[in-house]
PDB file of C-alpha atoms in Angstrom:
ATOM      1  CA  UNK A   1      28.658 -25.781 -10.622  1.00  0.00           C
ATOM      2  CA  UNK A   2      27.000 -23.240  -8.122  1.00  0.00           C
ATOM      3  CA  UNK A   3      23.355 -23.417  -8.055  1.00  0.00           C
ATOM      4  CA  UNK A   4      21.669 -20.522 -10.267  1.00  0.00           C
ATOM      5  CA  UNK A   5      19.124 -18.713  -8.095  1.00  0.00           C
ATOM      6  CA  UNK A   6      15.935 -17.695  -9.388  1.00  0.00           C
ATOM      7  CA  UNK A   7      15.316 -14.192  -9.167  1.00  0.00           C
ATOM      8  CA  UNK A   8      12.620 -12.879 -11.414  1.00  0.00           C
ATOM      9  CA  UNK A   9      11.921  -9.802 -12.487  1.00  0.00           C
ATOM     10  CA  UNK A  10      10.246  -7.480 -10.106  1.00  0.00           C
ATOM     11  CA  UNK A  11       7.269  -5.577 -11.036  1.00  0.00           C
ATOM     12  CA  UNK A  12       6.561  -1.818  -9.952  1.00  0.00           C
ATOM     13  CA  UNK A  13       4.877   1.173 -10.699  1.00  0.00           C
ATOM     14  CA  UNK A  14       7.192   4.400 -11.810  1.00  0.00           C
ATOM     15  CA  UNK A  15       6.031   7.575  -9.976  1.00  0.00           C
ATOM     16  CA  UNK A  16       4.178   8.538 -13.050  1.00  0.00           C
ATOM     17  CA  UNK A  17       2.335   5.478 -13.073  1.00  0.00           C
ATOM     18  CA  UNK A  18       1.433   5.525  -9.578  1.00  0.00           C
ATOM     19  CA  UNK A  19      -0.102   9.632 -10.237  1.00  0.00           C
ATOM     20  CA  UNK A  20      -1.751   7.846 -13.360  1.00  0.00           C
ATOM     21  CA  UNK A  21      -3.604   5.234 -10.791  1.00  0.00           C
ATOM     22  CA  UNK A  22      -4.265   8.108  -8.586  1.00  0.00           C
ATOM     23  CA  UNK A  23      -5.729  10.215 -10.888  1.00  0.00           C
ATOM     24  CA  UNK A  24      -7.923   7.124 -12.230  1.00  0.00           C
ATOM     25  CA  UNK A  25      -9.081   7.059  -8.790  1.00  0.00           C
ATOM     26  CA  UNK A  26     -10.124  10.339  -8.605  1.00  0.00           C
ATOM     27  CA  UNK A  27     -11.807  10.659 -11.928  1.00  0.00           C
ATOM     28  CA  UNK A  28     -13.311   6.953 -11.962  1.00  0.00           C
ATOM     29  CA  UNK A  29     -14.486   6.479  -8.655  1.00  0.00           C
ATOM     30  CA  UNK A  30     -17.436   6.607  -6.770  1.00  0.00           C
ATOM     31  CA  UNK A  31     -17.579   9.630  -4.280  1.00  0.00           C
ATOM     32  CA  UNK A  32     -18.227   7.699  -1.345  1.00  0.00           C
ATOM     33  CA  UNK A  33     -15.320   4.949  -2.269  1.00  0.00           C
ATOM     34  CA  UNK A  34     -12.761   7.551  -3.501  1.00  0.00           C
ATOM     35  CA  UNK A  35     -11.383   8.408  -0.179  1.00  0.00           C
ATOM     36  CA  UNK A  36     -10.904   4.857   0.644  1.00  0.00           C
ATOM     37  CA  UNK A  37      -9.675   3.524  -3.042  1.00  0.00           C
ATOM     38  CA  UNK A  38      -7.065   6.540  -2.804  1.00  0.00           C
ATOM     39  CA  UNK A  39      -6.252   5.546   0.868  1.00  0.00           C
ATOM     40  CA  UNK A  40      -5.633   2.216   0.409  1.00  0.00           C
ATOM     41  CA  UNK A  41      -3.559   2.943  -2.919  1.00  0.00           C
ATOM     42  CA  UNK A  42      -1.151   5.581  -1.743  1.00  0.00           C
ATOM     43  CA  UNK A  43      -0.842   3.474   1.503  1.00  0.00           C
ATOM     44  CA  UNK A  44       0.310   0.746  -0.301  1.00  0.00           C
ATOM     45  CA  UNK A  45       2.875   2.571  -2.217  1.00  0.00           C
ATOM     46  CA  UNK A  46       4.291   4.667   0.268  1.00  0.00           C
ATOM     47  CA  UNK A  47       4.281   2.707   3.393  1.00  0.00           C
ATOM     48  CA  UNK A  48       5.108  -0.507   1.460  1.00  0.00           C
ATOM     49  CA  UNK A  49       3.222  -2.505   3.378  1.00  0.00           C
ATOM     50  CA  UNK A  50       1.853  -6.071   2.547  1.00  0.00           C
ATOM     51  CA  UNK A  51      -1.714  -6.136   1.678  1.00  0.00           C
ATOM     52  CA  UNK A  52      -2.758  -8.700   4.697  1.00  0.00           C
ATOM     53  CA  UNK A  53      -1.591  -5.812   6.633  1.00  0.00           C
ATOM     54  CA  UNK A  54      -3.466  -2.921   5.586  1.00  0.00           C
ATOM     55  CA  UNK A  55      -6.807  -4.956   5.196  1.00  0.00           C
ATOM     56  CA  UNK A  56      -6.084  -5.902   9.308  1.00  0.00           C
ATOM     57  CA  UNK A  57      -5.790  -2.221   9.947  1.00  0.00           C
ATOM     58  CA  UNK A  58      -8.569  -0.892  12.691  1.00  0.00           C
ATOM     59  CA  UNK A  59      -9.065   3.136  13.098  1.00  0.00           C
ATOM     60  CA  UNK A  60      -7.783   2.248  16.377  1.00  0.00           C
ATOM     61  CA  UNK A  61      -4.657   1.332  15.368  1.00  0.00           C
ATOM     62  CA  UNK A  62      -3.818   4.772  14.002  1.00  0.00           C
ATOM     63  CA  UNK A  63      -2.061   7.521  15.840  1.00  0.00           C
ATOM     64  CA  UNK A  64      -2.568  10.562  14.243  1.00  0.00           C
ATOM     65  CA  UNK A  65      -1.142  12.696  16.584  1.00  0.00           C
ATOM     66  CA  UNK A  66       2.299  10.706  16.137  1.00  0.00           C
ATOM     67  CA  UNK A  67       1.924   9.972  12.199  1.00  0.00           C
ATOM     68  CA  UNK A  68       1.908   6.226  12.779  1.00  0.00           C
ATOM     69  CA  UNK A  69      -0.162   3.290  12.226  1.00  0.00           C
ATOM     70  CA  UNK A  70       0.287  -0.074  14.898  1.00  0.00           C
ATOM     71  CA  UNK A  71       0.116  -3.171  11.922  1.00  0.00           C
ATOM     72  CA  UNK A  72       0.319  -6.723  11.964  1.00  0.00           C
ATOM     73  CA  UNK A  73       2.835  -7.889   9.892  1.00  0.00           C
ATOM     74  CA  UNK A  74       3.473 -11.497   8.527  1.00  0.00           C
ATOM     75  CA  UNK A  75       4.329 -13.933  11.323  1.00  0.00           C
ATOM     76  CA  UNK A  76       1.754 -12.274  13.922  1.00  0.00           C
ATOM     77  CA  UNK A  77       4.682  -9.073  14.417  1.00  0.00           C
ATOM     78  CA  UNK A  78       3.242  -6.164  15.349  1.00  0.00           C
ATOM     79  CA  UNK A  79       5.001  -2.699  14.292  1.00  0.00           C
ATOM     80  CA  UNK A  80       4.410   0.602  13.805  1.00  0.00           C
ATOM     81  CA  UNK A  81       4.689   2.384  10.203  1.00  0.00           C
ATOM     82  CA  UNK A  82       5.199   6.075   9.808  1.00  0.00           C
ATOM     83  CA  UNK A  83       3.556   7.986   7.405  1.00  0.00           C
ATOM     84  CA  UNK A  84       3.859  11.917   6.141  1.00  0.00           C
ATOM     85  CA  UNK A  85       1.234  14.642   6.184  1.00  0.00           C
ATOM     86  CA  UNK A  86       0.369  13.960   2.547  1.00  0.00           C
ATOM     87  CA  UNK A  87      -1.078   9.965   3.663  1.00  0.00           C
ATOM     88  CA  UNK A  88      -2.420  11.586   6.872  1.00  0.00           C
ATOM     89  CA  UNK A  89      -4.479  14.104   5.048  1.00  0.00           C
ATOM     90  CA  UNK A  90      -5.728  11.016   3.070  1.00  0.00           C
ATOM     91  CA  UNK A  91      -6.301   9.679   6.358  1.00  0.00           C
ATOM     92  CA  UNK A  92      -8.859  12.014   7.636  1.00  0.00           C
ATOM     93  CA  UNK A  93     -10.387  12.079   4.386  1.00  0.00           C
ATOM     94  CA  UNK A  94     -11.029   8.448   4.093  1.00  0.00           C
ATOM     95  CA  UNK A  95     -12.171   8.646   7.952  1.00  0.00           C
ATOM     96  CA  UNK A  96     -14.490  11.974   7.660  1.00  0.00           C
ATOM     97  CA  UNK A  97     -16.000  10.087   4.287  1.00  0.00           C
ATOM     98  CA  UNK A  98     -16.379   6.589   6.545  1.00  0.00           C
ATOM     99  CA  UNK A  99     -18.634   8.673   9.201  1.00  0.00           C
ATOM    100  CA  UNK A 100     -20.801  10.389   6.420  1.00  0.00           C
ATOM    101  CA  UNK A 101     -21.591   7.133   4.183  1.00  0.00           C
ATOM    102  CA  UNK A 102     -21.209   4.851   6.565  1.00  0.00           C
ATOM    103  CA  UNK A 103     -23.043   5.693   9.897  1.00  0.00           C
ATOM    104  CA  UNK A 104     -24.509   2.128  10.693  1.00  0.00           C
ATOM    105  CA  UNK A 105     -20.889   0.031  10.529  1.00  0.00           C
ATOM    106  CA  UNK A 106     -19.661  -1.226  13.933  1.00  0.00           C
ATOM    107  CA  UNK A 107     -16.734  -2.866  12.605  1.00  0.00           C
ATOM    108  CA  UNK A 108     -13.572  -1.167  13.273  1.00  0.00           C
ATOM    109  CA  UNK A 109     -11.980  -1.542  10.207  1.00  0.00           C
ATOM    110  CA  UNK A 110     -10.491   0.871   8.525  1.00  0.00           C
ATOM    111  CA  UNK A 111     -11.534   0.090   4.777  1.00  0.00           C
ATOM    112  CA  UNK A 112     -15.340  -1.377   4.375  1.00  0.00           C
ATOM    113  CA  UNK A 113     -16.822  -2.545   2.202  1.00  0.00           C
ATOM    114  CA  UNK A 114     -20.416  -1.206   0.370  1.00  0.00           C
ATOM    115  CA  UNK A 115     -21.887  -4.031   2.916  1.00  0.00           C
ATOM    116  CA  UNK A 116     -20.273  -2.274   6.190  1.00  0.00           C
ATOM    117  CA  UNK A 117     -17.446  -5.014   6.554  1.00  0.00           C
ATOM    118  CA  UNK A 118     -13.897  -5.165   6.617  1.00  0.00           C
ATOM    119  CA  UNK A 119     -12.533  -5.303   3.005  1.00  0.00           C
ATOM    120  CA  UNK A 120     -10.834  -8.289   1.911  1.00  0.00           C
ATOM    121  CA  UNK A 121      -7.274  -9.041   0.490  1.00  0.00           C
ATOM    122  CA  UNK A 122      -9.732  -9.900  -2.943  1.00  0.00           C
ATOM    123  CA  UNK A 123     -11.799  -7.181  -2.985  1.00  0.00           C
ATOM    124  CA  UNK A 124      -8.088  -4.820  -2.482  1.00  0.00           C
ATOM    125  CA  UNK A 125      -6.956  -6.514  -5.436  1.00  0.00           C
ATOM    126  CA  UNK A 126     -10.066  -5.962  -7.717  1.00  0.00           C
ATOM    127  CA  UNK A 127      -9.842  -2.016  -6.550  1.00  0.00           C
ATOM    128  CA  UNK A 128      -6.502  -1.992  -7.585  1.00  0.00           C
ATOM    129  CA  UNK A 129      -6.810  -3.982 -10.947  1.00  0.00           C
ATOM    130  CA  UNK A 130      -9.930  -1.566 -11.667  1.00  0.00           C
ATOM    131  CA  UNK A 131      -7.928   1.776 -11.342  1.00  0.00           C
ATOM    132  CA  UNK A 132      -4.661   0.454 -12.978  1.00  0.00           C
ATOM    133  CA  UNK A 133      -6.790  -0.548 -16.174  1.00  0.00           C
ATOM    134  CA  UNK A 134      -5.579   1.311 -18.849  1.00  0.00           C
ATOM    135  CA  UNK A 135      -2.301   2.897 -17.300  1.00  0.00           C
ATOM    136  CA  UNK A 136       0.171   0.214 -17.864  1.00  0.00           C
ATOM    137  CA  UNK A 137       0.446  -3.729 -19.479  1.00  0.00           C
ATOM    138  CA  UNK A 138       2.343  -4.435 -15.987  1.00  0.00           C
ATOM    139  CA  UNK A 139       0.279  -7.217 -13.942  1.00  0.00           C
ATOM    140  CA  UNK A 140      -0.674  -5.104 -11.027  1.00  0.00           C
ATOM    141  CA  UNK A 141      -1.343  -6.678  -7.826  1.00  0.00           C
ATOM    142  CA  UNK A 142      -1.428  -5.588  -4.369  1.00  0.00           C
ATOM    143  CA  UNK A 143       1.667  -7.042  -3.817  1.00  0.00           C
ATOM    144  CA  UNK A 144       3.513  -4.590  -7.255  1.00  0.00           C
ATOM    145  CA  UNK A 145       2.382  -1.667  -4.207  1.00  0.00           C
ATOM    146  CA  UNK A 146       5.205  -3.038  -2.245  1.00  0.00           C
ATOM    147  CA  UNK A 147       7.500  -3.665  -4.984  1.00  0.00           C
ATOM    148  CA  UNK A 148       7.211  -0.109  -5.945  1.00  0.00           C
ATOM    149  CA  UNK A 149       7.687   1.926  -2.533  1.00  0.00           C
ATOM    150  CA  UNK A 150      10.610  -0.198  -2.343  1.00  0.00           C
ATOM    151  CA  UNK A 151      12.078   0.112  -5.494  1.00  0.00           C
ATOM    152  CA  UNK A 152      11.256   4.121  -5.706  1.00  0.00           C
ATOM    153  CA  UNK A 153      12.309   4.431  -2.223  1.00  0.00           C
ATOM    154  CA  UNK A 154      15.624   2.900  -3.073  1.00  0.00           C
ATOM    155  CA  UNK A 155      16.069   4.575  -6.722  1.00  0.00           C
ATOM    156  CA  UNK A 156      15.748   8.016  -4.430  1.00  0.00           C
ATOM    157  CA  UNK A 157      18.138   7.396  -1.697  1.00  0.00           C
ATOM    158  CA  UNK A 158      20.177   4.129  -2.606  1.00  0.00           C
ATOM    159  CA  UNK A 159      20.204   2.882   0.636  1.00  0.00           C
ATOM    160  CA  UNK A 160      19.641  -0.333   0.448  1.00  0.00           C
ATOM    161  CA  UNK A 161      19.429  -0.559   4.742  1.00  0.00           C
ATOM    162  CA  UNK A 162      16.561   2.343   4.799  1.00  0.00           C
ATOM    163  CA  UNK A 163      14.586  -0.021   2.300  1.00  0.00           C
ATOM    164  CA  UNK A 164      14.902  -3.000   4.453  1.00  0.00           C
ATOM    165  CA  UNK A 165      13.794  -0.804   7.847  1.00  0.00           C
ATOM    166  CA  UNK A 166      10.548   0.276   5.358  1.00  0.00           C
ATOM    167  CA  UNK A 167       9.774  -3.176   4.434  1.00  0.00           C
ATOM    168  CA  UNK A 168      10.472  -4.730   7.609  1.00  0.00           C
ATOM    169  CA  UNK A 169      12.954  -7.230   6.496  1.00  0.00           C
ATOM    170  CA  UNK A 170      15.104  -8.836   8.824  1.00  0.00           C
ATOM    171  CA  UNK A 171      18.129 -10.289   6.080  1.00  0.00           C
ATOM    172  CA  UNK A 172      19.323  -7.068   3.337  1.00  0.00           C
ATOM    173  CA  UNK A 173      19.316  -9.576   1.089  1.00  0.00           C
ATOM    174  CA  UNK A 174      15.809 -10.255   1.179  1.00  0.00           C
ATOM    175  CA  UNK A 175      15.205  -6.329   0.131  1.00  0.00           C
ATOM    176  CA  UNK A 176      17.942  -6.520  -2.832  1.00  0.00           C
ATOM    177  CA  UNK A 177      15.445  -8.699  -5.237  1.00  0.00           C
ATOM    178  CA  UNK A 178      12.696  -5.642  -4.337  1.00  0.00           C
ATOM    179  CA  UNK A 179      14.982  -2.548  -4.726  1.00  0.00           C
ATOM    180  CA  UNK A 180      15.317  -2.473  -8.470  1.00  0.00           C
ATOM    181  CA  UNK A 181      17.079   0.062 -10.326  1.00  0.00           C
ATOM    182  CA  UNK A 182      15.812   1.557 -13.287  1.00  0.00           C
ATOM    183  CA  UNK A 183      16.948   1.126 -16.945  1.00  0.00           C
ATOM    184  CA  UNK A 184      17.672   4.628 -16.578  1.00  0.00           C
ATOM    185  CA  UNK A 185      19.398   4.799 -13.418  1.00  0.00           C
ATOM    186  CA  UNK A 186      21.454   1.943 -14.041  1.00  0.00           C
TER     187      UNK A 186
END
């Protein structure tokens, strides 16, 4: 008999889910974190990126004349993610709020903490568990972000190949167990 593979179920967010999150973020949060919560959240679902990745990011590392951001990625890779005017806005939000309540960091990270340092994978994970509170029963980790810009990404284009470039996978079949379709779609 051929070996059954295990391929369990894939958690996303659906787009209204993901403008549910956002809109907990802008009613729930802090003023001084809601750039940064928002930020992190819609780069998570629309670049797809892992969340080792994001936390790594320096305001160095973004181009924001090119709409691009230079990333790690898993296995010490370095790449360079694209992002539309919608995340770059975002982007100089998060960045003018950063100056303004944050004068006295000298890290380069991107997202800080309240104590001036680097966020960690954790503390992205408690942010997102905080804002999805409420919107679905779906376990949301950072890691569901990923799922979902894939899936959505895939449930709006079907091409399976433009998923794979997003996500940075080298094998297709690696992005087939992300790239869900719908109960609707299907």
């Amino acid at each position: 008999r051929p070996k059954m593979k295990d391929n369990p179920k894939v958690t996303y967010l659906t787009p209204e889910e993901i403008t549910k999150i956002t809109d907990n973020i802008n009613t729930k949060s802090q003023a001084k974190f809601k750039n940064r919560d928002l930020c992190l959240f819609k780069l998570g679902v629309s670049t797809g990126l892992r969340i080792s990745a994001i936390v790594q990011i320096d305001i160095d590392d973004i181009d924001l004349k090119h709409n691009q951001i230079r990333v790690t990625e898993k296995g010490d890779y370095d790449n360079y993610v694209l992002f539309g005017d919608n995340l770059k806005a975002q982007i100089i939000a998060w960045l003018d709020d950063r100056k303004k309540y944050f004068p006295k960091c000298e890290s380069q990270a991107l997202f800080v903490s309240q104590f001036n340092r680097r966020i960690s994978d954790d503390m992205a994970a408690k942010i997102l568990k905080k804002y999805s509170d409420g919107v679905t029963d779906k376990h949301v980790t950072p890691h569901v972000m990923r799922h979902s810009c894939a899936t959505n990404l895939y449930e709006k284009t079907g091409d399976i190949y433009l998923c794979a470039k997003q996500l940075n996978h080298k094998n297709v079949s690696t992005t087939q167990r992300y790239a869900e379709l719908s109960k609707e779609k299907q």
